mmCIF file of C-alpha atoms in Angstrom:
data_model
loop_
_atom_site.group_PDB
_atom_site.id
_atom_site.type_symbol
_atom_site.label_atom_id
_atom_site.label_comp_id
_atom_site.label_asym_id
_atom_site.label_seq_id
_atom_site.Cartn_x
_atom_site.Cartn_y
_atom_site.Cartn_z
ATOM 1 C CA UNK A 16 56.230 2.377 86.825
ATOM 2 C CA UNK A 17 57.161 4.334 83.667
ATOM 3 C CA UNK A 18 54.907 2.150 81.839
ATOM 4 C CA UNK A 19 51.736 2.813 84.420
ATOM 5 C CA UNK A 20 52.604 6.814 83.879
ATOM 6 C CA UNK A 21 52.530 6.135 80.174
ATOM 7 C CA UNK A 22 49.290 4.673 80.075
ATOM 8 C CA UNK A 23 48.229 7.651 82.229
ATOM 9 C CA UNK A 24 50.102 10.491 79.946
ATOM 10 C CA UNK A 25 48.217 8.597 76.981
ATOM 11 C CA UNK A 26 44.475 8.391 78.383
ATOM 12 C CA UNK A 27 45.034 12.119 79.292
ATOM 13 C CA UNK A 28 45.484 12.717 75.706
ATOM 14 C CA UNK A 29 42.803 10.649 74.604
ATOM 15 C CA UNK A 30 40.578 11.716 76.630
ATOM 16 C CA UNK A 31 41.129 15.492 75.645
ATOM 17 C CA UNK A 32 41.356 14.765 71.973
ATOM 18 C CA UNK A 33 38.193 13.105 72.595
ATOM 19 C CA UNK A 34 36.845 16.499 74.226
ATOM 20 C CA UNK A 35 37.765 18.576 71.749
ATOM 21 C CA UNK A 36 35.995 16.343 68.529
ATOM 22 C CA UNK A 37 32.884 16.308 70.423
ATOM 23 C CA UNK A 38 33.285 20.791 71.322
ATOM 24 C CA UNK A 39 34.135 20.792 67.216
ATOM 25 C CA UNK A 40 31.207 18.498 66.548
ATOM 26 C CA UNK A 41 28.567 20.694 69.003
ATOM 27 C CA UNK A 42 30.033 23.994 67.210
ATOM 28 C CA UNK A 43 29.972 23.134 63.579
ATOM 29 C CA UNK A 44 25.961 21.708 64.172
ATOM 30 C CA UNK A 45 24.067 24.883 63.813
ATOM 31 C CA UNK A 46 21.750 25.949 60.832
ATOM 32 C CA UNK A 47 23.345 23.014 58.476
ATOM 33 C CA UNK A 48 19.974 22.745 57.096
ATOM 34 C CA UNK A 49 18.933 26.368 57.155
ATOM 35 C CA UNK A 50 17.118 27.764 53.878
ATOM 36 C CA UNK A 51 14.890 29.805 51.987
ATOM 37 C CA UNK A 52 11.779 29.073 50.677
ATOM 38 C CA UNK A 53 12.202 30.981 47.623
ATOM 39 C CA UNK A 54 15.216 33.313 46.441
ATOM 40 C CA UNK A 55 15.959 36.006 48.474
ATOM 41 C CA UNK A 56 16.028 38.785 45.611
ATOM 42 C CA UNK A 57 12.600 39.143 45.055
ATOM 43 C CA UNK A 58 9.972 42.309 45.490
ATOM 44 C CA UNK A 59 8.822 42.783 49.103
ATOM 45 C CA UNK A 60 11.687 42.090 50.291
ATOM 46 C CA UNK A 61 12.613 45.302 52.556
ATOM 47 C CA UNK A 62 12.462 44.840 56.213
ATOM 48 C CA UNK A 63 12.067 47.803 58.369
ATOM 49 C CA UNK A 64 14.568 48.242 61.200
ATOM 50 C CA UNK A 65 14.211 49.491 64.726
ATOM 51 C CA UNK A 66 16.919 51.872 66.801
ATOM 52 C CA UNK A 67 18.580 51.144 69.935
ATOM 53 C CA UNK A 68 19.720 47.981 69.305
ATOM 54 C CA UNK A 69 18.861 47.603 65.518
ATOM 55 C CA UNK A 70 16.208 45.298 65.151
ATOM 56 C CA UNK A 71 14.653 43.456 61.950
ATOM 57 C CA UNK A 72 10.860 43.338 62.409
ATOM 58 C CA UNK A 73 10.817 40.318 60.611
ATOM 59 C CA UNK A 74 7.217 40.637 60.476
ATOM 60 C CA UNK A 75 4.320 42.590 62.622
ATOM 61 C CA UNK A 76 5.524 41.584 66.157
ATOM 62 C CA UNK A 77 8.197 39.274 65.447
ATOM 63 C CA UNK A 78 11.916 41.405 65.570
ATOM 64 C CA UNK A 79 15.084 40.167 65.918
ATOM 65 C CA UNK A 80 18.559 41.912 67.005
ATOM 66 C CA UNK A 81 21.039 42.061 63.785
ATOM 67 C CA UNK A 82 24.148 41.481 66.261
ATOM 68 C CA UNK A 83 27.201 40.115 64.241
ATOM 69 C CA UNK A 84 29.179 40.674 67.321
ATOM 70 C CA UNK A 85 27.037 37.303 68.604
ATOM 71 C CA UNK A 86 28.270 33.646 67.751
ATOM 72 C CA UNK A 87 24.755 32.186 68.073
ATOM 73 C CA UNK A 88 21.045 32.996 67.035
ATOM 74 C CA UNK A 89 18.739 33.044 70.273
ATOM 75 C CA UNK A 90 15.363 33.134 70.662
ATOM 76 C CA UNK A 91 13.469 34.214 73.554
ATOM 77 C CA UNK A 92 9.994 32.327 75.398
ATOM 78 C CA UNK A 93 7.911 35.133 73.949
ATOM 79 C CA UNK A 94 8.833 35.154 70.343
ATOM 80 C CA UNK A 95 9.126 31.026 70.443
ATOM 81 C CA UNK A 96 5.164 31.657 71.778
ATOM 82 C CA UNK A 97 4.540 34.037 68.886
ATOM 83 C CA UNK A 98 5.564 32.013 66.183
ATOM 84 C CA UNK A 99 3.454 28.772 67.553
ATOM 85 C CA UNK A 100 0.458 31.533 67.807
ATOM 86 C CA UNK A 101 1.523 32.292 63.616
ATOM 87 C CA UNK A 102 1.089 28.944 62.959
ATOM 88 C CA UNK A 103 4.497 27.853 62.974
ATOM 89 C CA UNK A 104 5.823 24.787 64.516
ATOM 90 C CA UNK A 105 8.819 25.247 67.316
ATOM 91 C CA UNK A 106 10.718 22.075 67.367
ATOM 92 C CA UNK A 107 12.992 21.382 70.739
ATOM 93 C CA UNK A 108 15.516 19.192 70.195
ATOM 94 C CA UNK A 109 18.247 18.231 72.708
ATOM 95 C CA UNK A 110 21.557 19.104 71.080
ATOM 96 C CA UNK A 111 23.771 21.529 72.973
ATOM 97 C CA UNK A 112 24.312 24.393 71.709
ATOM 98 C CA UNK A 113 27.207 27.478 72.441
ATOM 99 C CA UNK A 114 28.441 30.320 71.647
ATOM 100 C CA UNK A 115 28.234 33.930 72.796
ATOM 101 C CA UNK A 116 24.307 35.548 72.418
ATOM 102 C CA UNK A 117 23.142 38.620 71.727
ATOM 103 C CA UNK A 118 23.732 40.385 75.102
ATOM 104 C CA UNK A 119 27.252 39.248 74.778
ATOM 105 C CA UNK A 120 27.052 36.059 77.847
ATOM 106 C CA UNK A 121 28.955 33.117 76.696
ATOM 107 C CA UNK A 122 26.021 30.028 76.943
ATOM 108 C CA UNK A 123 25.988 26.529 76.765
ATOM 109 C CA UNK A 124 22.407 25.250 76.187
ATOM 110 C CA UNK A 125 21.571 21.494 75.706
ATOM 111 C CA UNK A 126 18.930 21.684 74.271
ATOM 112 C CA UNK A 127 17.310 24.186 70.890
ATOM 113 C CA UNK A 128 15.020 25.533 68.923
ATOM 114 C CA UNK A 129 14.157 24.888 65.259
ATOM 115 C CA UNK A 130 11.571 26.832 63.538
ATOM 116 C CA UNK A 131 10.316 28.169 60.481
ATOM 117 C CA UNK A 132 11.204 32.032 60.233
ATOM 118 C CA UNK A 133 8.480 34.465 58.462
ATOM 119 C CA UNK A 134 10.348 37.689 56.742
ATOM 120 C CA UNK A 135 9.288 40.445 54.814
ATOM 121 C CA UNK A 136 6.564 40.917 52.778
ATOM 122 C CA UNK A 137 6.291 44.910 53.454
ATOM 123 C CA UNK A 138 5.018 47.509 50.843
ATOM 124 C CA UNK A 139 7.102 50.822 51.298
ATOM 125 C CA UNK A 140 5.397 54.296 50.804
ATOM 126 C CA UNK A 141 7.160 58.068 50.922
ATOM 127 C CA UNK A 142 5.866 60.687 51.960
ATOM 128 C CA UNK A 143 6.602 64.161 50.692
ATOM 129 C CA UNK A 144 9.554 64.297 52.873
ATOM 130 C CA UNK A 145 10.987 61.181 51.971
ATOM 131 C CA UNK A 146 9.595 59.449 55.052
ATOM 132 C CA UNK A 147 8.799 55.734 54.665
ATOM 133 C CA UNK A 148 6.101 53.812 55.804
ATOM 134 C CA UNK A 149 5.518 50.200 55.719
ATOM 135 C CA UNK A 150 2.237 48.386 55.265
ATOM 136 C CA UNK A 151 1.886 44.904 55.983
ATOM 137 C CA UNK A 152 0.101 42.797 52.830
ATOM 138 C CA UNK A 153 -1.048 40.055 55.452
ATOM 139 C CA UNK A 154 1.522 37.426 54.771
ATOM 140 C CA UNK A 155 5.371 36.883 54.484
ATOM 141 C CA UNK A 156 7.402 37.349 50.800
ATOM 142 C CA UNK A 157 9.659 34.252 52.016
ATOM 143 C CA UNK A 158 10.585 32.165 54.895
ATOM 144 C CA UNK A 159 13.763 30.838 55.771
ATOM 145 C CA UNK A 160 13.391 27.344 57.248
ATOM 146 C CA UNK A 161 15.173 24.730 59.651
ATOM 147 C CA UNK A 162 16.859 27.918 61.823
ATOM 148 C CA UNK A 163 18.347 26.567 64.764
ATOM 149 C CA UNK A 164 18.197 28.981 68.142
ATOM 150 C CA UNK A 165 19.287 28.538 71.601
ATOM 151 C CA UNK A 166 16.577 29.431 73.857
ATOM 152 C CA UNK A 167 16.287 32.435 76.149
ATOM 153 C CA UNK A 168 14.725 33.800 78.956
ATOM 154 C CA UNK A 169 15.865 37.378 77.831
ATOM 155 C CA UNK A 170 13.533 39.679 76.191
ATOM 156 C CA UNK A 171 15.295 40.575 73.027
ATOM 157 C CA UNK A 172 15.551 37.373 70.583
ATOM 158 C CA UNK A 173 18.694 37.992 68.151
ATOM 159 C CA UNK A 174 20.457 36.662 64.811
ATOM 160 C CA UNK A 175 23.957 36.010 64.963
ATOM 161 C CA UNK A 176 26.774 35.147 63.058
ATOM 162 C CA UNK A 177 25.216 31.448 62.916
ATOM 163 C CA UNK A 178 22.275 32.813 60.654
ATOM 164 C CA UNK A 179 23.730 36.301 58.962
ATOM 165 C CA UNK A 180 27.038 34.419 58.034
ATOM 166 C CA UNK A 181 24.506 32.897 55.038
ATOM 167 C CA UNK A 182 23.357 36.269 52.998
ATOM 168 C CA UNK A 183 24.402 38.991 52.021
ATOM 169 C CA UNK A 184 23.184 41.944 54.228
ATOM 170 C CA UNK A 185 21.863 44.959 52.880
ATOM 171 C CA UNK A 186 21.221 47.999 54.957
ATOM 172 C CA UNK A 187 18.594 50.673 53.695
ATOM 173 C CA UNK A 188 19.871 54.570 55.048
ATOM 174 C CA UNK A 189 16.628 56.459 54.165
ATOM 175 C CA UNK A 190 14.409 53.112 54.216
ATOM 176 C CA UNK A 191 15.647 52.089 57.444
ATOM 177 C CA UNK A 192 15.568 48.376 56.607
ATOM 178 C CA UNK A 193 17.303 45.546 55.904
ATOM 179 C CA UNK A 194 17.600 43.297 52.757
ATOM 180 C CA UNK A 195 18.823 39.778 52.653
ATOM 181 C CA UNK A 196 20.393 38.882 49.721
ATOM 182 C CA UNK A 197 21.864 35.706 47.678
ATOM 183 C CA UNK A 198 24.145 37.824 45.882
ATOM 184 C CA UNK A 199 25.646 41.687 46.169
ATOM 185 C CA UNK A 200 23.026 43.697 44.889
ATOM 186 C CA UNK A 201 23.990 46.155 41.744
ATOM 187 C CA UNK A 202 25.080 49.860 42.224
ATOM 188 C CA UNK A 203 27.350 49.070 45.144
ATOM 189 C CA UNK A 204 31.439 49.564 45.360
ATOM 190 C CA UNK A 205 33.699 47.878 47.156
ATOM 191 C CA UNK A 206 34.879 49.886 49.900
ATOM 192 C CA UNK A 207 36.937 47.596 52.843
ATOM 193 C CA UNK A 208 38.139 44.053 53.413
ATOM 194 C CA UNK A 209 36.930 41.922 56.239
ATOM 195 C CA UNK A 210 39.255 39.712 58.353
ATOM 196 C CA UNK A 211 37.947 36.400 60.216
ATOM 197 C CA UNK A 212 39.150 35.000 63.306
ATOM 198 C CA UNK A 213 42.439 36.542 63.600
ATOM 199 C CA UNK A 214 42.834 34.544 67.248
ATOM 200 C CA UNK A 215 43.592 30.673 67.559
ATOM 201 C CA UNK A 216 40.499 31.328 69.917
ATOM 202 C CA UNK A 217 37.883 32.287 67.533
ATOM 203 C CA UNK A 218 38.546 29.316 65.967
ATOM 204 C CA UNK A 219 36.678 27.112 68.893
ATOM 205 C CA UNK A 220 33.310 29.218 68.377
ATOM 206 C CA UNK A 221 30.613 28.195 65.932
ATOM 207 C CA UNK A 222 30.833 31.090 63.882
ATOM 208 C CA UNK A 223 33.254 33.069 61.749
ATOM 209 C CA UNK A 224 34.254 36.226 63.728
ATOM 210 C CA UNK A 225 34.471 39.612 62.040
ATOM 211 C CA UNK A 226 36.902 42.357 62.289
ATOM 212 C CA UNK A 227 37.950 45.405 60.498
ATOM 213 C CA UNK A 228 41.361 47.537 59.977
ATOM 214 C CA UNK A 229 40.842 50.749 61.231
ATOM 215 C CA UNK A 230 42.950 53.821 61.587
ATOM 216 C CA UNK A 231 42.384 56.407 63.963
ATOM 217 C CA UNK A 232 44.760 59.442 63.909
ATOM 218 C CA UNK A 233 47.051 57.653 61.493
ATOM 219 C CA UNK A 234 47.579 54.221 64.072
ATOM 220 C CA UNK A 235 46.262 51.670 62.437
ATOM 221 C CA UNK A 236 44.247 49.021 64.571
ATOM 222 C CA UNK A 237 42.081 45.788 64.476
ATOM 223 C CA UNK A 238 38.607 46.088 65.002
ATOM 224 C CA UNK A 239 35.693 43.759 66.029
ATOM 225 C CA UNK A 240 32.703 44.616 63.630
ATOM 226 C CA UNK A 241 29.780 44.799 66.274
ATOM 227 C CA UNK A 242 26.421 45.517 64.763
ATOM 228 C CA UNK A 243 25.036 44.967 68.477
ATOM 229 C CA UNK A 244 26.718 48.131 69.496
ATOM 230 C CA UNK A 245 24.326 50.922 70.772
ATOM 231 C CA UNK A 246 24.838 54.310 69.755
ATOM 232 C CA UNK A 247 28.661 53.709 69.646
ATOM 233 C CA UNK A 248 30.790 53.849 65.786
ATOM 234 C CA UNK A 249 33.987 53.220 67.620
ATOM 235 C CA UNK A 250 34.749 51.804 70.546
ATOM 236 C CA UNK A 251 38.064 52.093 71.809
ATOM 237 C CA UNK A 252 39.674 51.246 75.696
ATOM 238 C CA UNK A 253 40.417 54.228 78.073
ATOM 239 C CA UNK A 254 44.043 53.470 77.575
ATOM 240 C CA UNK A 255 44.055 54.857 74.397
ATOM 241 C CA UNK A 256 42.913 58.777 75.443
ATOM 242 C CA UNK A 257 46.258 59.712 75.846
ATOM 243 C CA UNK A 258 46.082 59.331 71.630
ATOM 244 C CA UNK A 259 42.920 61.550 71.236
ATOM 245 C CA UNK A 260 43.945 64.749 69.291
ATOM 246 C CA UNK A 261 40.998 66.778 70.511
ATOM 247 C CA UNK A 262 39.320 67.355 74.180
ATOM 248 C CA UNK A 263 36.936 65.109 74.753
ATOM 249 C CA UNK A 264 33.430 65.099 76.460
ATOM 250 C CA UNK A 265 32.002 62.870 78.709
ATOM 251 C CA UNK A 266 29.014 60.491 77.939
ATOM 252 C CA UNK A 267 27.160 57.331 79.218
ATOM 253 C CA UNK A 268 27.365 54.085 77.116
ATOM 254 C CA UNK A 269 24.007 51.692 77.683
ATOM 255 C CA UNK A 270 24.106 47.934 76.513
ATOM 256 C CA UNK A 271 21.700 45.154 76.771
ATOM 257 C CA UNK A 272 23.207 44.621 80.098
ATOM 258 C CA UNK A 273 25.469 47.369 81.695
ATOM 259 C CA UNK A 274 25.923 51.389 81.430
ATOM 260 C CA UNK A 275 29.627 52.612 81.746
ATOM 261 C CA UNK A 276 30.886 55.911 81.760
ATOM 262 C CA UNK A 277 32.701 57.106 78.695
ATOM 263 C CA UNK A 278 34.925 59.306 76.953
ATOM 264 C CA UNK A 279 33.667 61.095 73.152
ATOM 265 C CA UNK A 280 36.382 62.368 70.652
ATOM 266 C CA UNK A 281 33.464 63.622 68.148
ATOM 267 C CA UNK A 282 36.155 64.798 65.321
ATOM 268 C CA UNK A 283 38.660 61.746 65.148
ATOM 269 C CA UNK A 284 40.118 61.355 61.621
ATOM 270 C CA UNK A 285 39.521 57.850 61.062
ATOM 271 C CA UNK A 286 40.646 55.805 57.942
ATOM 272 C CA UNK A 287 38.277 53.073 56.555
ATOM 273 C CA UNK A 288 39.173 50.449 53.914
ATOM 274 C CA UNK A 289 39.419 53.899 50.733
ATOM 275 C CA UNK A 290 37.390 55.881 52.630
ATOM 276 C CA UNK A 291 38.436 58.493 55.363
ATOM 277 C CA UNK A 292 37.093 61.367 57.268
ATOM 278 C CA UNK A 293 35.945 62.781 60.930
ATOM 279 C CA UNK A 294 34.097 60.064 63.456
ATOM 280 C CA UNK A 295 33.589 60.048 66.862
ATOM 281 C CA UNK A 296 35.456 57.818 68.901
ATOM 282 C CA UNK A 297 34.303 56.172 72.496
ATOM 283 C CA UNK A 298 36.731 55.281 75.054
ATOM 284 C CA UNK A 299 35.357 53.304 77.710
ATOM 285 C CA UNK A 300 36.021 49.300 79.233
ATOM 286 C CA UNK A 301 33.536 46.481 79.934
ATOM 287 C CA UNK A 302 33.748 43.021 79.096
ATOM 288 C CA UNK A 303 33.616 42.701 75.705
ATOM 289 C CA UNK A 304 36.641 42.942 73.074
ATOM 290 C CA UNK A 305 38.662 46.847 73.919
ATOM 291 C CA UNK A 306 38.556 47.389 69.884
ATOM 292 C CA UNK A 307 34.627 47.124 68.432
ATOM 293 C CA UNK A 308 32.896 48.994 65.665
ATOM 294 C CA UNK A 309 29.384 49.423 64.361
ATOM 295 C CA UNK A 310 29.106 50.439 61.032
ATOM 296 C CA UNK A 311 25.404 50.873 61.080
ATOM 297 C CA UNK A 312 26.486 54.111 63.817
ATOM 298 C CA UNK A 313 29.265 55.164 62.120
ATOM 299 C CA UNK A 314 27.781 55.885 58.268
ATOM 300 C CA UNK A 315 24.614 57.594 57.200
ATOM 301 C CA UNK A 316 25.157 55.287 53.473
ATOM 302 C CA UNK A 317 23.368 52.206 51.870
ATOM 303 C CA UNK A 318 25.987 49.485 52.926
ATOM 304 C CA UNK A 319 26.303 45.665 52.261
ATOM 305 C CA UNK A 320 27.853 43.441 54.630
ATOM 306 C CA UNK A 321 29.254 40.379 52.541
ATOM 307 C CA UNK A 322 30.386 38.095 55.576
ATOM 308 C CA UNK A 323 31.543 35.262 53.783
ATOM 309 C CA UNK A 324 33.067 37.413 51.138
ATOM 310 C CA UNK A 325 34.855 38.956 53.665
ATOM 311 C CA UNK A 326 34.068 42.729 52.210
ATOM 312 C CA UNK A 327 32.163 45.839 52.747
ATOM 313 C CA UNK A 328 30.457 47.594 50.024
ATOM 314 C CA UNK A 329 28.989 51.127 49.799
ATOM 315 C CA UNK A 330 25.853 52.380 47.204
ATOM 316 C CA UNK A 331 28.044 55.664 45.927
ATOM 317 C CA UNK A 332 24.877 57.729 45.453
ATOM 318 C CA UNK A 333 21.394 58.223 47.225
ATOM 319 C CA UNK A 334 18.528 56.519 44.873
#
């Protein structure tokens, strides 16, 4: 008998260890043999940028949602049809595929998408107020190949942590665009630390998840770095009004999914990496983490996001 519950307590184990090489396996399989065509710090390489969410228009009616708060790259039905329509071949394989997507779902696909992604190749133009307009030159300044996606019926495809994890991300202020870089571009400062998957559960996702010491009115906090974030620098849960220093006022909070009702400290003293100064803080709950932060809403400054460094860098000056 002992030795039949053995056997039992032992195939159990098995069978779970078994479980858990194959979850490791499906996790680690994504954009292994992702690249660029050429290097990434070349001319032409500025990418203009949409608002609410921030999108890359990768080229003329192809964007993408910067979202390192997402595990996974996704790609929707449309875009997958646009790129075939570009000339560019859509490859389905079926290999599952998981992670959490740029509405914030957790999905399991088995089956994905490998393309051939066309970026940049943008001239930029100022007006006399500084405005900046892009002109197309007719074809891309690179293209990143073998990216793996999870397909989506949503409308909004998106690049995750799977995909921005490789470069180093440079965000335009007055350009409104992104850069992707091989290496940290000159003129910029170190300003915080990153940390990466401070939870024994972030560890069983495919991608390295990013968070940020914050301090608001001098209590120091972990942060999710959320580039998906609309309109919100700080996100914080309701428990925490009872720290706000100042009377708040109410506002609505819109995702790719939900609205929720919130609560705006606009004059917070908030305490970033060697920086510091007054931000507005939201207090609200859904389902995603209680402590998020978009740095893209929270500074009106050049910025590079180094995710494998692990640091945040700011230009000191306006060019």
């Amino acid at each position: 008998m002992k030795f039949r519950k053995n056997i039992t307590i032992f195939s159990i184990i098995a069978f779970l260890a078994i479980l858990l090489i194959i979850w490791f396996w499906i996790i680690g399989s994504t954009q292994n043999d992702m690249r660029s065509e050429h290097p990434l710090d070349i001319a032409e390489n500025s990418i203009p940028m949409t608002d609410m969410p921030f999108c890359a228009v990768m080229v003329p009616g192809l964007k993408f949602k910067i979202d390192t708060g997402a595990d996974i790259s996704s790609l929707s039905d449309e875009d997958a049809e646009k790129l075939k329509q570009m000339g560019y071949e859509v490859k389905t394989s079926y290999r599952p595929i998981t992670g959490r997507d740029g509405y914030g779902r957790y999905i399991f696909s088995p089956k994905r998408y490998t393309v051939t992604l066309p970026m940049g190749g943008y001239k930029v133009s100022k007006d006399s107020l500084g405005n900046c307009r892009y002109t197309y030159s007719g074809r891309p300044a690179n293209k990143i190949l073998n990216v793996d996606f999870a397909p989506t019926a949503d409308q909004v495809s998106s690049l995750g942590l799977d995909f921005l994890r490789k470069y180093k991300l440079e965000f335009d202020f007055n350009e409104k665009a992104i850069k992707f870089h091989d290496t940290i571009p000159a003129d910029y400062q170190h300003v915080s630390d990153l940390l990466c998957n401070v939870s024994i559960k972030d560890k069983f996702w495919s991608a390295k998840r990013l968070y940020i010491i914050l301090s608001i009115n001098q209590r120091p906090q972990i942060y999710q770095m959320d580039t998906g974030l609309q309109r919100t620098a700080i996100k914080m849960p309701e428990e925490e009004i009872k720290r706000a220093k100042h009377i708040l006022r109410d506002d609505s909070i819109f995702t790719m999914r939900h609205s929720y009702s919130a609560k705006v400290d606009d004059k917070a003293w908030v305490e970033f990496g060697n920086r510091c100064g007054t931000k507005a803080v939201y207090y609200y709950d859904n389902q995603e983490d209680s402590y998020q932060m978009n740095p893209l809403n929270m500074f009106e400054q050049d910025l590079v996001i180094d995710i494998e460094g692990q640091a945040i860098y700011f230009r000191p000056y306006q060019k």
